[in-house]
Short mmCIF file of N, CA and C in Angstrom, two decimals:
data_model
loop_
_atom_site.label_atom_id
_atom_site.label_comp_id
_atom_site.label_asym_id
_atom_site.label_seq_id
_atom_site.Cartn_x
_atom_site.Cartn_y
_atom_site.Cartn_z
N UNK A 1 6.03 -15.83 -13.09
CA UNK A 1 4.77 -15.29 -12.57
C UNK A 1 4.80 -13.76 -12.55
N UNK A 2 5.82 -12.91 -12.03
CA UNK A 2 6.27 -11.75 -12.07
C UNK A 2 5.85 -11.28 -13.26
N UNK A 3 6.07 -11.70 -14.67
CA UNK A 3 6.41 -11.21 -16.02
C UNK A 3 4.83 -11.30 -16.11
N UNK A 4 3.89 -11.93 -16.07
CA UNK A 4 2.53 -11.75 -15.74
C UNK A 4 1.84 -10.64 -15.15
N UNK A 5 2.26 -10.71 -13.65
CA UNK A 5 1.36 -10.25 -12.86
C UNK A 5 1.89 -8.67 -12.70
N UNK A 6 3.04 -8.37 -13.06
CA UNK A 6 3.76 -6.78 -13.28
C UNK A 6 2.79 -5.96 -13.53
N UNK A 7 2.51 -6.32 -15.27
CA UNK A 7 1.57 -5.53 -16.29
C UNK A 7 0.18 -5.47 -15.29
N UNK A 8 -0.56 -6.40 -15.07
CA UNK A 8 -1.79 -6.25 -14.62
C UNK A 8 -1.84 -5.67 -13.13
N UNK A 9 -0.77 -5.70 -12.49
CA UNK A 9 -0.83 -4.68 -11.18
C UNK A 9 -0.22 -3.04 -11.49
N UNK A 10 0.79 -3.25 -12.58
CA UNK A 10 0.99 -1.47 -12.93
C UNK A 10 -0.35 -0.75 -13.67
N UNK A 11 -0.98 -1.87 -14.35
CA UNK A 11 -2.36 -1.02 -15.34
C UNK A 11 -3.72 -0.22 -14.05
N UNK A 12 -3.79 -1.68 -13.06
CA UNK A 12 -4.67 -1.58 -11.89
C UNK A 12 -3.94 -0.37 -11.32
N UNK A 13 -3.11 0.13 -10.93
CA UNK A 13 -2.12 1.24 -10.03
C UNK A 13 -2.97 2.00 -10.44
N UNK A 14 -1.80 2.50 -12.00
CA UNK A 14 -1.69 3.82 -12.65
C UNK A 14 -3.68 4.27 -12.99
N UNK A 15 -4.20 3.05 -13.45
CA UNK A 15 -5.74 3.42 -13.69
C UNK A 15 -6.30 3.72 -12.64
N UNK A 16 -6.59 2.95 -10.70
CA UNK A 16 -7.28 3.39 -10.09
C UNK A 16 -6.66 3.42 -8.70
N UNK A 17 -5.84 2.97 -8.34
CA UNK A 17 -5.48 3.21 -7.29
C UNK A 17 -4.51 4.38 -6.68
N UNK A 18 -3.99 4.85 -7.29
CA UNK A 18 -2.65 6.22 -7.51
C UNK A 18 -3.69 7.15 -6.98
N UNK A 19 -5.30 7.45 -7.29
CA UNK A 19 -6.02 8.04 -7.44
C UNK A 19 -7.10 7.63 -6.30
N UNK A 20 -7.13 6.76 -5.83
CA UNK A 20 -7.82 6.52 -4.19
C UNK A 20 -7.35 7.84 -3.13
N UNK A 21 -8.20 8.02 -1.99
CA UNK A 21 -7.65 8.43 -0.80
C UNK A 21 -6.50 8.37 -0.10
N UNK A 22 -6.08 9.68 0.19
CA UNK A 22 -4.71 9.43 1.30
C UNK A 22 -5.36 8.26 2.14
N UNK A 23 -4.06 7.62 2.75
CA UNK A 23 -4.28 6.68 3.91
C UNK A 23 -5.18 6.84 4.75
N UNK A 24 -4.53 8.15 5.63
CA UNK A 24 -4.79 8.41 6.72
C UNK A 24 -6.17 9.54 6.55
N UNK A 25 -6.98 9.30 5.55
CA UNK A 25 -7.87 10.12 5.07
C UNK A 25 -9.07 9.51 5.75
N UNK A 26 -10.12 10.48 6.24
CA UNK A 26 -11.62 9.57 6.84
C UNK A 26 -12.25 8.82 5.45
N UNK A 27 -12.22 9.48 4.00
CA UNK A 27 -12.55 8.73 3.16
C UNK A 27 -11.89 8.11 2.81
N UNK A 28 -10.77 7.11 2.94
CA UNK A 28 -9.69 6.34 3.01
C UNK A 28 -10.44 4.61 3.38
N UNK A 29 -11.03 5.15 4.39
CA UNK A 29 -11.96 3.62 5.00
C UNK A 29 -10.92 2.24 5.39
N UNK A 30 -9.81 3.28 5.54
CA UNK A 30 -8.34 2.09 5.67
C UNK A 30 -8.17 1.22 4.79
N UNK A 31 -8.73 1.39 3.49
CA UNK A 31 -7.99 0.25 2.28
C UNK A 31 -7.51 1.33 1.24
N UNK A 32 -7.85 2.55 1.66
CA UNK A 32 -6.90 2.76 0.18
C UNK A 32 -5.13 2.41 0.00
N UNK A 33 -4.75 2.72 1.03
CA UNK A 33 -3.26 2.45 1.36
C UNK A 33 -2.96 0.86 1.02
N UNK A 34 -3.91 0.08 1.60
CA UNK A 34 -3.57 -1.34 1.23
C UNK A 34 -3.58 -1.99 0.35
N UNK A 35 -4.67 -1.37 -0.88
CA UNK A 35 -4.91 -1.18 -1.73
C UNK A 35 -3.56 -0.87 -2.68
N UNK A 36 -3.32 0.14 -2.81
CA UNK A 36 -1.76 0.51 -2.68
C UNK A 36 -0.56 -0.13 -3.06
N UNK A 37 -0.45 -0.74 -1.69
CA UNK A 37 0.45 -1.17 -1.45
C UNK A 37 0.46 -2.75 -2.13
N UNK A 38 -0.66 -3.51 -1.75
CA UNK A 38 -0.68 -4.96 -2.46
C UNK A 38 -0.44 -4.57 -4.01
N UNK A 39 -0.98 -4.06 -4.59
CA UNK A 39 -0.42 -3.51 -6.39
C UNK A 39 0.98 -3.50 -6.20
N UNK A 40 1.21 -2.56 -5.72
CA UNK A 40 3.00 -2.31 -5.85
C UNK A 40 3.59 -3.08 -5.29
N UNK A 41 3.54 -4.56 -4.83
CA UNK A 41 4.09 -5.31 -4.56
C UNK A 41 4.38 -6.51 -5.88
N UNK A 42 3.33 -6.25 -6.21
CA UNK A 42 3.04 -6.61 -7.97
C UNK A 42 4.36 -6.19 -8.82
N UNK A 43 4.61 -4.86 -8.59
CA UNK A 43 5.51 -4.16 -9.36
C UNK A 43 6.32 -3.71 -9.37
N UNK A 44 7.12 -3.44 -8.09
CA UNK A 44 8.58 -3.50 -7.68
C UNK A 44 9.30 -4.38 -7.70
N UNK A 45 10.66 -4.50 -7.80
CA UNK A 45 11.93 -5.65 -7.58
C UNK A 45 11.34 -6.13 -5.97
N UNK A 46 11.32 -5.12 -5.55
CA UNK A 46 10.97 -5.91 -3.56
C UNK A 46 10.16 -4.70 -2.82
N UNK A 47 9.77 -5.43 -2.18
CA UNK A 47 8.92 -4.49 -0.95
C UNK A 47 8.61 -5.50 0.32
N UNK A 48 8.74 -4.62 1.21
CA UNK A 48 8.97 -4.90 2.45
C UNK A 48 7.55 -5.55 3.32
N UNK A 49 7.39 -5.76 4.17
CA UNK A 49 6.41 -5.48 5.18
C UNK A 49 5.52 -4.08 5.75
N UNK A 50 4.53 -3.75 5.79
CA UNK A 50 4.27 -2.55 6.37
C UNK A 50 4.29 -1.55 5.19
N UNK A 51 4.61 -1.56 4.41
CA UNK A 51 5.38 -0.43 3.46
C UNK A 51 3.98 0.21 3.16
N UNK A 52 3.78 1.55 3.08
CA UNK A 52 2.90 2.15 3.38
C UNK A 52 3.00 3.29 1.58
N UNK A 53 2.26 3.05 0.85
CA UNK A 53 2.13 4.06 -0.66
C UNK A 53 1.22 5.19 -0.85
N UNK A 54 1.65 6.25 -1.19
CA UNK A 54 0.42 7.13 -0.92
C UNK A 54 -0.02 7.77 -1.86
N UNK A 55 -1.29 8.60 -1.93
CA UNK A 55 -2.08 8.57 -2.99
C UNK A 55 -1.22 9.42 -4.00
N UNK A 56 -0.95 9.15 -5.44
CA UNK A 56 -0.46 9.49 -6.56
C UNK A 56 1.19 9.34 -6.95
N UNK A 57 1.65 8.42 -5.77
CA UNK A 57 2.96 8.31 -5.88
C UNK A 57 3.61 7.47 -7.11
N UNK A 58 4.45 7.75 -7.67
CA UNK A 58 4.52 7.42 -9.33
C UNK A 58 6.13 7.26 -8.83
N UNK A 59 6.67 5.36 -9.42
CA UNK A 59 7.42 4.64 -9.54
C UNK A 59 8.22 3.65 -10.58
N UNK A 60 9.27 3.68 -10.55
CA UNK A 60 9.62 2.58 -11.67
C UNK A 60 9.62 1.39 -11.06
N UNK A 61 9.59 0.22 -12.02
CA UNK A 61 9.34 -1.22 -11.09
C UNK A 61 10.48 -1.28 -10.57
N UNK A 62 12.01 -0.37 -11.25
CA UNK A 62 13.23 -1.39 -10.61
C UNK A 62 13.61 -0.32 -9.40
N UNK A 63 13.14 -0.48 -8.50
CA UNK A 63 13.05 0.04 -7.04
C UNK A 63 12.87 -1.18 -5.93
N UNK A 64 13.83 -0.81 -5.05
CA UNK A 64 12.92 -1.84 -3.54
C UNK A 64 12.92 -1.05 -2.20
N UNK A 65 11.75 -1.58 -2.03
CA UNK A 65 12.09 -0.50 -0.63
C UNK A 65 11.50 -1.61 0.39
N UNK A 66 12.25 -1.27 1.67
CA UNK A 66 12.53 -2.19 2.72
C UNK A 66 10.45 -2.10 3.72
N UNK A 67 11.27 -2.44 4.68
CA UNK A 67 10.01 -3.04 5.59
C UNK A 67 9.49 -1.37 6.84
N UNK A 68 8.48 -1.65 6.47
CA UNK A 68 8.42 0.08 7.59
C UNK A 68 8.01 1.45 6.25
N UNK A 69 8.56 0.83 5.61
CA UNK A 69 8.95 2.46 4.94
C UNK A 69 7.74 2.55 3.71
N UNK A 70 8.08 4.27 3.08
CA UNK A 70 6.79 4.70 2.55
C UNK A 70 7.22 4.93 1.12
N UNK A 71 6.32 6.16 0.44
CA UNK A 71 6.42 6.93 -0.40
C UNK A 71 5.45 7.48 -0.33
N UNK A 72 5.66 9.29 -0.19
CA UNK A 72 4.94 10.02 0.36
C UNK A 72 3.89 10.49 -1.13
N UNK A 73 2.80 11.09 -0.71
CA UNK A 73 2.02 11.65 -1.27
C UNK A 73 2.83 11.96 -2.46
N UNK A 74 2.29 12.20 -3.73
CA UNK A 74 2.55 12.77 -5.03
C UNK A 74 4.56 12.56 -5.59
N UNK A 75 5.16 11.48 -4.75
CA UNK A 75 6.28 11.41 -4.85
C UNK A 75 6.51 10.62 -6.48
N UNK A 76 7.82 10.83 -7.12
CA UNK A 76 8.19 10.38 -8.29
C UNK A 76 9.97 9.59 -7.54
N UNK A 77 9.33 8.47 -8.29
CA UNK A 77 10.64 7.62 -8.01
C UNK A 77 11.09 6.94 -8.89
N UNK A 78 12.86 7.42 -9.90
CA UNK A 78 13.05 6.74 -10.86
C UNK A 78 13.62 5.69 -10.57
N UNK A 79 14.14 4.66 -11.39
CA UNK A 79 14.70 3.29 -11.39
C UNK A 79 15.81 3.21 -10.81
N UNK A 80 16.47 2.13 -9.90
CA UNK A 80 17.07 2.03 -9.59
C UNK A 80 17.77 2.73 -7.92
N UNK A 81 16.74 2.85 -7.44
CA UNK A 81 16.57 3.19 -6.42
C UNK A 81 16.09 2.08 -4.75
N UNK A 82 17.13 2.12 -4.02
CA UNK A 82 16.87 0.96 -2.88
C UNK A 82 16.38 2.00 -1.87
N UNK A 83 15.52 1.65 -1.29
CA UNK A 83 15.10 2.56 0.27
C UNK A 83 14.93 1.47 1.26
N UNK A 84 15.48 1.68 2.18
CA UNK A 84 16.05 0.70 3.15
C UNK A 84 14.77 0.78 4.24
N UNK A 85 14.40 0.02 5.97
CA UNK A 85 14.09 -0.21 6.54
C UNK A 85 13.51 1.43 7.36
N UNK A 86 12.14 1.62 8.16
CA UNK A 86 11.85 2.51 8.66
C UNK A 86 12.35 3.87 7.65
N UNK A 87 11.90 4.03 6.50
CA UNK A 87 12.17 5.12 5.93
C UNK A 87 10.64 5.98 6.13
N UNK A 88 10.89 7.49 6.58
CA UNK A 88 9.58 8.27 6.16
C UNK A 88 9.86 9.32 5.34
N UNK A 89 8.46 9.91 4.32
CA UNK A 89 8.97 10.37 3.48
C UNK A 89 7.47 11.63 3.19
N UNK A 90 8.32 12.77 2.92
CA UNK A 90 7.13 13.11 3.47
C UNK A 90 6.63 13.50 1.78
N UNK A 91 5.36 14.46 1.02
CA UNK A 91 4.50 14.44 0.40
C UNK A 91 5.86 15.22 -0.74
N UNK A 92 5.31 15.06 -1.99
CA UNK A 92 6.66 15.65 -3.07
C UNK A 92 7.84 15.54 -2.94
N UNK A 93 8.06 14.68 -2.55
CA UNK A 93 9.65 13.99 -2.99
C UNK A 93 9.97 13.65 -4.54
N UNK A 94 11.23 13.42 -4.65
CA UNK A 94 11.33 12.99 -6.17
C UNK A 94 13.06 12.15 -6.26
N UNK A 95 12.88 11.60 -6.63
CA UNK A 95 14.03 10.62 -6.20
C UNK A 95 14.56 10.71 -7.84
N UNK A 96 15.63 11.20 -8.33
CA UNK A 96 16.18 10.81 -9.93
C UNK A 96 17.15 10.55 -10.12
N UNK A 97 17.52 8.90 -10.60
CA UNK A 97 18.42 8.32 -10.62
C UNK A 97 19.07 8.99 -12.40
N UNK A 98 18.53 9.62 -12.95
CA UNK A 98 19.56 9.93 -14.78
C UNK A 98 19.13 11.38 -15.14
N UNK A 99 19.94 11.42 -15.80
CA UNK A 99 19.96 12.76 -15.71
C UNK A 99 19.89 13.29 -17.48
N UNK A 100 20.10 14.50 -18.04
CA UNK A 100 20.18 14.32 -19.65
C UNK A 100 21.66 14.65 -19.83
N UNK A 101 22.17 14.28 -20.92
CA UNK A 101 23.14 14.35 -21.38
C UNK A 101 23.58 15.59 -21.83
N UNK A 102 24.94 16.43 -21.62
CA UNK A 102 25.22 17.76 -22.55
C UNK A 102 26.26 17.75 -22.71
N UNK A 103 26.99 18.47 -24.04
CA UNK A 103 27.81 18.72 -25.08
C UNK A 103 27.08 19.56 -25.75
N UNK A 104 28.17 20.10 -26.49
CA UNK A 104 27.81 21.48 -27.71
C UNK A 104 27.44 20.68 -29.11
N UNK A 105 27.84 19.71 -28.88
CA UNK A 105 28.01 18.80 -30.50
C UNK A 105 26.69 18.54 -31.15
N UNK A 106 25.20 18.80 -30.24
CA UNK A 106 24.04 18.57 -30.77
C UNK A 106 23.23 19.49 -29.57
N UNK A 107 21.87 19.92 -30.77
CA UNK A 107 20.77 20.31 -29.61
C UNK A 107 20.61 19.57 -28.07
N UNK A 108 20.19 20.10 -26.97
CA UNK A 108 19.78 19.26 -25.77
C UNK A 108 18.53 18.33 -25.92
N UNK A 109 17.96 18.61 -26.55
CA UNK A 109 17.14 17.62 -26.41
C UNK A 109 17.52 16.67 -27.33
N UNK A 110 18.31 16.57 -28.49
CA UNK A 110 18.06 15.27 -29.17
C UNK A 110 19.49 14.27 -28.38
N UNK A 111 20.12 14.77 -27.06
CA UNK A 111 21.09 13.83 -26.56
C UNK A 111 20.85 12.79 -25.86
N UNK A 112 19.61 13.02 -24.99
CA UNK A 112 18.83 11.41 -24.52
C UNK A 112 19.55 11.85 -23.32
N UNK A 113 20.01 10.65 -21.95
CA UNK A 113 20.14 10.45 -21.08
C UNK A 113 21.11 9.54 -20.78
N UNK A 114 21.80 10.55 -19.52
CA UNK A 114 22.86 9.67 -19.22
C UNK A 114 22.57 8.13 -18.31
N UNK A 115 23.82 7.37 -18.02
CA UNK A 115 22.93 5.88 -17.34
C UNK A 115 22.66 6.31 -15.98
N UNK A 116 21.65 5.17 -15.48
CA UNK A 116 21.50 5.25 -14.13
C UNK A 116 21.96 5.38 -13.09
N UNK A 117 22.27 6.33 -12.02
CA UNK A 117 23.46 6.37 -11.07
C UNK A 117 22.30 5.58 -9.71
N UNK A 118 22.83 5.10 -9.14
CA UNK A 118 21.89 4.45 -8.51
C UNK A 118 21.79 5.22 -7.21
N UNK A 119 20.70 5.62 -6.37
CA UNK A 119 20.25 6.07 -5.79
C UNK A 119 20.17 5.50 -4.26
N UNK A 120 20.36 5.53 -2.82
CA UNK A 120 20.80 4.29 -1.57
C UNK A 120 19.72 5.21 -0.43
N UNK A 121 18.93 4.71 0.26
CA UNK A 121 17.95 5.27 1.42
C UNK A 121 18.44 4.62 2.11
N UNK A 122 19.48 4.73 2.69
CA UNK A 122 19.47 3.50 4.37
C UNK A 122 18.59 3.35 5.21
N UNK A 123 18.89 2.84 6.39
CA UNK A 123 17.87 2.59 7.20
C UNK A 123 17.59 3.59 8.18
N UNK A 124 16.32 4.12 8.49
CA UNK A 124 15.53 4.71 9.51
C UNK A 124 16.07 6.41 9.16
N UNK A 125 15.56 6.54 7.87
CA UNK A 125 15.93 8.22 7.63
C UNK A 125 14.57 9.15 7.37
N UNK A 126 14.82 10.06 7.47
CA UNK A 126 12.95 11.16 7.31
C UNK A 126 13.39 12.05 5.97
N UNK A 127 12.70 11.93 5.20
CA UNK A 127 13.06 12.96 3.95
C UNK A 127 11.65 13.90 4.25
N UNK A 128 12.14 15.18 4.81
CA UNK A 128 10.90 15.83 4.58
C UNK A 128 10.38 16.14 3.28
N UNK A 129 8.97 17.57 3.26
CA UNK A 129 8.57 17.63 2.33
C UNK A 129 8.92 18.29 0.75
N UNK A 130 8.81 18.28 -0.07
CA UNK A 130 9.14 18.57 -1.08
C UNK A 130 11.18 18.78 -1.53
N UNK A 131 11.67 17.42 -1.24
CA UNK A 131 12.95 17.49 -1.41
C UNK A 131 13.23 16.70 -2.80
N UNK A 132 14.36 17.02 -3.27
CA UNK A 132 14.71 16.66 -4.32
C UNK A 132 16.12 15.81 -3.88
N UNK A 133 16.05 14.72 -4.73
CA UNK A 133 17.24 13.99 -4.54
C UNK A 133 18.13 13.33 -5.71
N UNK A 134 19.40 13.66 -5.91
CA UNK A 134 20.24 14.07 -7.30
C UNK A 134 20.50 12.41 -7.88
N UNK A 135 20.97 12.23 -8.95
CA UNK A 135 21.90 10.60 -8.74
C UNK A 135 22.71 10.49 -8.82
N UNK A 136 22.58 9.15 -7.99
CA UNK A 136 24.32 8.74 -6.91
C UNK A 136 24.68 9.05 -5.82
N UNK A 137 23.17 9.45 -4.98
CA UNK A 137 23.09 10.02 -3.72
C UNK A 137 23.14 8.62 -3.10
N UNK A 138 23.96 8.94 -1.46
CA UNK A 138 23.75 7.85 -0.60
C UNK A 138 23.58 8.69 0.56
N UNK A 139 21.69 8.31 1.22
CA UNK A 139 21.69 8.37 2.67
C UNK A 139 21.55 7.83 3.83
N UNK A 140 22.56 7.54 4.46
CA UNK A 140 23.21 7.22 5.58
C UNK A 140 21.91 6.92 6.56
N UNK A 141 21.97 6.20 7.26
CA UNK A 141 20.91 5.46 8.45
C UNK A 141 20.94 6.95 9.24
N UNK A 142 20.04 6.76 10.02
CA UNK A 142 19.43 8.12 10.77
C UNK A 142 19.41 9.32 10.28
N UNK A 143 19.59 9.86 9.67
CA UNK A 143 19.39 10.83 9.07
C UNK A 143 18.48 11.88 8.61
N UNK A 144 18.16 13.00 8.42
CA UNK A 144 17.10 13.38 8.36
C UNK A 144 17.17 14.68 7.29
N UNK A 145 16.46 14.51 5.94
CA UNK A 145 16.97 15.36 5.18
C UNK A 145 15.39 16.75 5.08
N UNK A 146 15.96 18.20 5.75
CA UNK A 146 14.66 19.23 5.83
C UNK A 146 14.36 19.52 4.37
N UNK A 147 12.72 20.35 4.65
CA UNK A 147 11.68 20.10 3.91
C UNK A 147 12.63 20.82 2.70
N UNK A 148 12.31 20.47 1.64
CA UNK A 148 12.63 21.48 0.54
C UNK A 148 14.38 21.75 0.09
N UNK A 149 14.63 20.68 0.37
CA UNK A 149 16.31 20.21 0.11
C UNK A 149 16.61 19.64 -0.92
N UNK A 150 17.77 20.03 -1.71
CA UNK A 150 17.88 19.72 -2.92
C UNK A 150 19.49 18.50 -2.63
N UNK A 151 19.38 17.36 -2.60
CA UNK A 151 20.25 16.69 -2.11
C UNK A 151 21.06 16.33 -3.19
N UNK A 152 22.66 16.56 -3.17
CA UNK A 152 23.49 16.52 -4.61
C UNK A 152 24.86 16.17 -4.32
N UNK A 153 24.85 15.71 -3.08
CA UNK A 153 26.09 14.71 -2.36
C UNK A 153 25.76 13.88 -1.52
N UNK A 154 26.45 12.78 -1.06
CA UNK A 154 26.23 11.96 -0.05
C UNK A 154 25.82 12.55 1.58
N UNK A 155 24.74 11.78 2.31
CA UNK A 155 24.91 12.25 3.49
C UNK A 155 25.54 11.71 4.58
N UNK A 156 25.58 12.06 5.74
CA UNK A 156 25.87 10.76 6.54
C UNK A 156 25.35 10.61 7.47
N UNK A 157 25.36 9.14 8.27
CA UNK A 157 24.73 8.73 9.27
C UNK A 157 24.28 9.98 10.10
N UNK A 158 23.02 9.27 10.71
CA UNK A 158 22.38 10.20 12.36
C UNK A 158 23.11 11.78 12.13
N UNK A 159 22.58 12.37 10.71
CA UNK A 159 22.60 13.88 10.78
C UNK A 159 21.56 14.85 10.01
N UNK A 160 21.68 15.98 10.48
CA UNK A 160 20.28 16.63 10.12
C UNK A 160 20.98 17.79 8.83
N UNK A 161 20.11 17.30 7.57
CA UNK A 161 20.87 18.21 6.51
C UNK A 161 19.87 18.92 6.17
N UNK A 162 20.11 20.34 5.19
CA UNK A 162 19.16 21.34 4.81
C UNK A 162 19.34 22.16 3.65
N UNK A 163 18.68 22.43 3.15
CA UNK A 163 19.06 23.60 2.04
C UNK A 163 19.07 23.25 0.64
N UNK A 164 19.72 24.16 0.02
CA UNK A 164 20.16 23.85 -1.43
C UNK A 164 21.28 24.59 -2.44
N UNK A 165 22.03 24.04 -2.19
CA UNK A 165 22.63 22.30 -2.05
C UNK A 165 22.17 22.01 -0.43
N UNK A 166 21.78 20.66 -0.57
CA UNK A 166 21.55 20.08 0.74
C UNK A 166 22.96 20.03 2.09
N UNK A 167 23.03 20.57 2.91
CA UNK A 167 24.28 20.67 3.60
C UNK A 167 24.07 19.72 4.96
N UNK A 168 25.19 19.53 5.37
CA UNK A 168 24.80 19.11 7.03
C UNK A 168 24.77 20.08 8.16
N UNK A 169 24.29 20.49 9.47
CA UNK A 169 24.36 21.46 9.90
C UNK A 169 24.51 20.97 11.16
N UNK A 170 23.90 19.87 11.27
CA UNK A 170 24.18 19.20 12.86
C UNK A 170 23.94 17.67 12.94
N UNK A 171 24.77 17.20 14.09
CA UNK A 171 24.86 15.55 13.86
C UNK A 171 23.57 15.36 14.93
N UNK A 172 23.20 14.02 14.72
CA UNK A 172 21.87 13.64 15.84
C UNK A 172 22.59 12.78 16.63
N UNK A 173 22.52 13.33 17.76
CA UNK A 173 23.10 12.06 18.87
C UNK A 173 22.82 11.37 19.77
N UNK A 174 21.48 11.60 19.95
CA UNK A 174 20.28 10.65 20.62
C UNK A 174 20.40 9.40 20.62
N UNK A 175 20.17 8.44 21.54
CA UNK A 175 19.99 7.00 21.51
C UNK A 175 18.66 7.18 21.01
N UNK A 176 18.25 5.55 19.63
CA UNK A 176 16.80 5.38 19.10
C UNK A 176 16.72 4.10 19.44
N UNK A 177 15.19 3.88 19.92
CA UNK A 177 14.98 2.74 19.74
C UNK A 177 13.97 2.37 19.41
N UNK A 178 13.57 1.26 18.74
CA UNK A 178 12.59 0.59 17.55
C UNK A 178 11.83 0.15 18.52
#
């Protein structure tokens, strides 16, 4: 059924829905998001409950992302990418699991791309706005990566990273609760 209904929910996306109202927009009328989201359920490996898509966010099908969680405004998300439970994410993100290939032995562009390093969102992390995220990144549950971070190592649990290269600068040590 999948091998069906893929094609006809990525054509419906990319043609009119990518291009609806933010969510939380008054011209939104509360279906563009749902809107959204029922397509890309069409077209991901998995999606969660709640999972919230926002206007122009551009995905490969082999992604899953858990229950709670988003993809922010104008975000790009390549293949092979899991985003786990309560993820928020804020507008220009870009998630890239491959990268291009280099050696001297040929021009750069005719080397193509290296394989997929797979990409890990644990559970209940905030990627602010406009961050970049490298492949073969893993981030750690609580976590919180600031706006405009170029992430190019692992993070870890309940800490607040920044910059570029993305660094850690302080751990979060708050009790959370759902």
């Amino acid at each position: 059924m999948k091998k069906v209904l893929r094609p006809i929910c990525y054509f419906l996306y990319y043609l009119i829905a990518k291009h609806l109202p933010e969510s939380h927009s008054i011209f939104s009328l509360g279906i563009s998001g749902k809107i959204r989201t029922l397509l890309t359920r069409g077209i991901i490996d998995s999606c969660g409950k709640s999972v919230d898509i926002e206007k122009n966010a551009k995905f490969s099908p082999h992604i899953k992302i858990g229950h709670h969680s988003g993809l922010g405004i104008n975000s790009l998300i390549q293949e092979n990418v899991e985003i786990g439970n309560y993820v928020m994410m804020g507008p220009n993100v870009s998630i890239y699991t491959k990268n291009h290939k280099t050696s001297l032995e040929k021009p750069m562009i005719f080397q193509g791309f290296e394989e997929a390093k797979k990409v890990i969102i644990k559970d209940d992390v905030w990627i602010g706005s406009n961050v970049i995220i490298l492949p073969g990144v893993t981030i750690e549950s609580g976590a919180i990566i600031g706006a405009g971070s170029v992430v190019t190592k692992d993070i870890p649990a309940n800490s607040l990273a920044v910059g570029n290269p993305c660094k850690v600068i302080r751990q979060i040590n708050q009790t959370k609760k759902l």
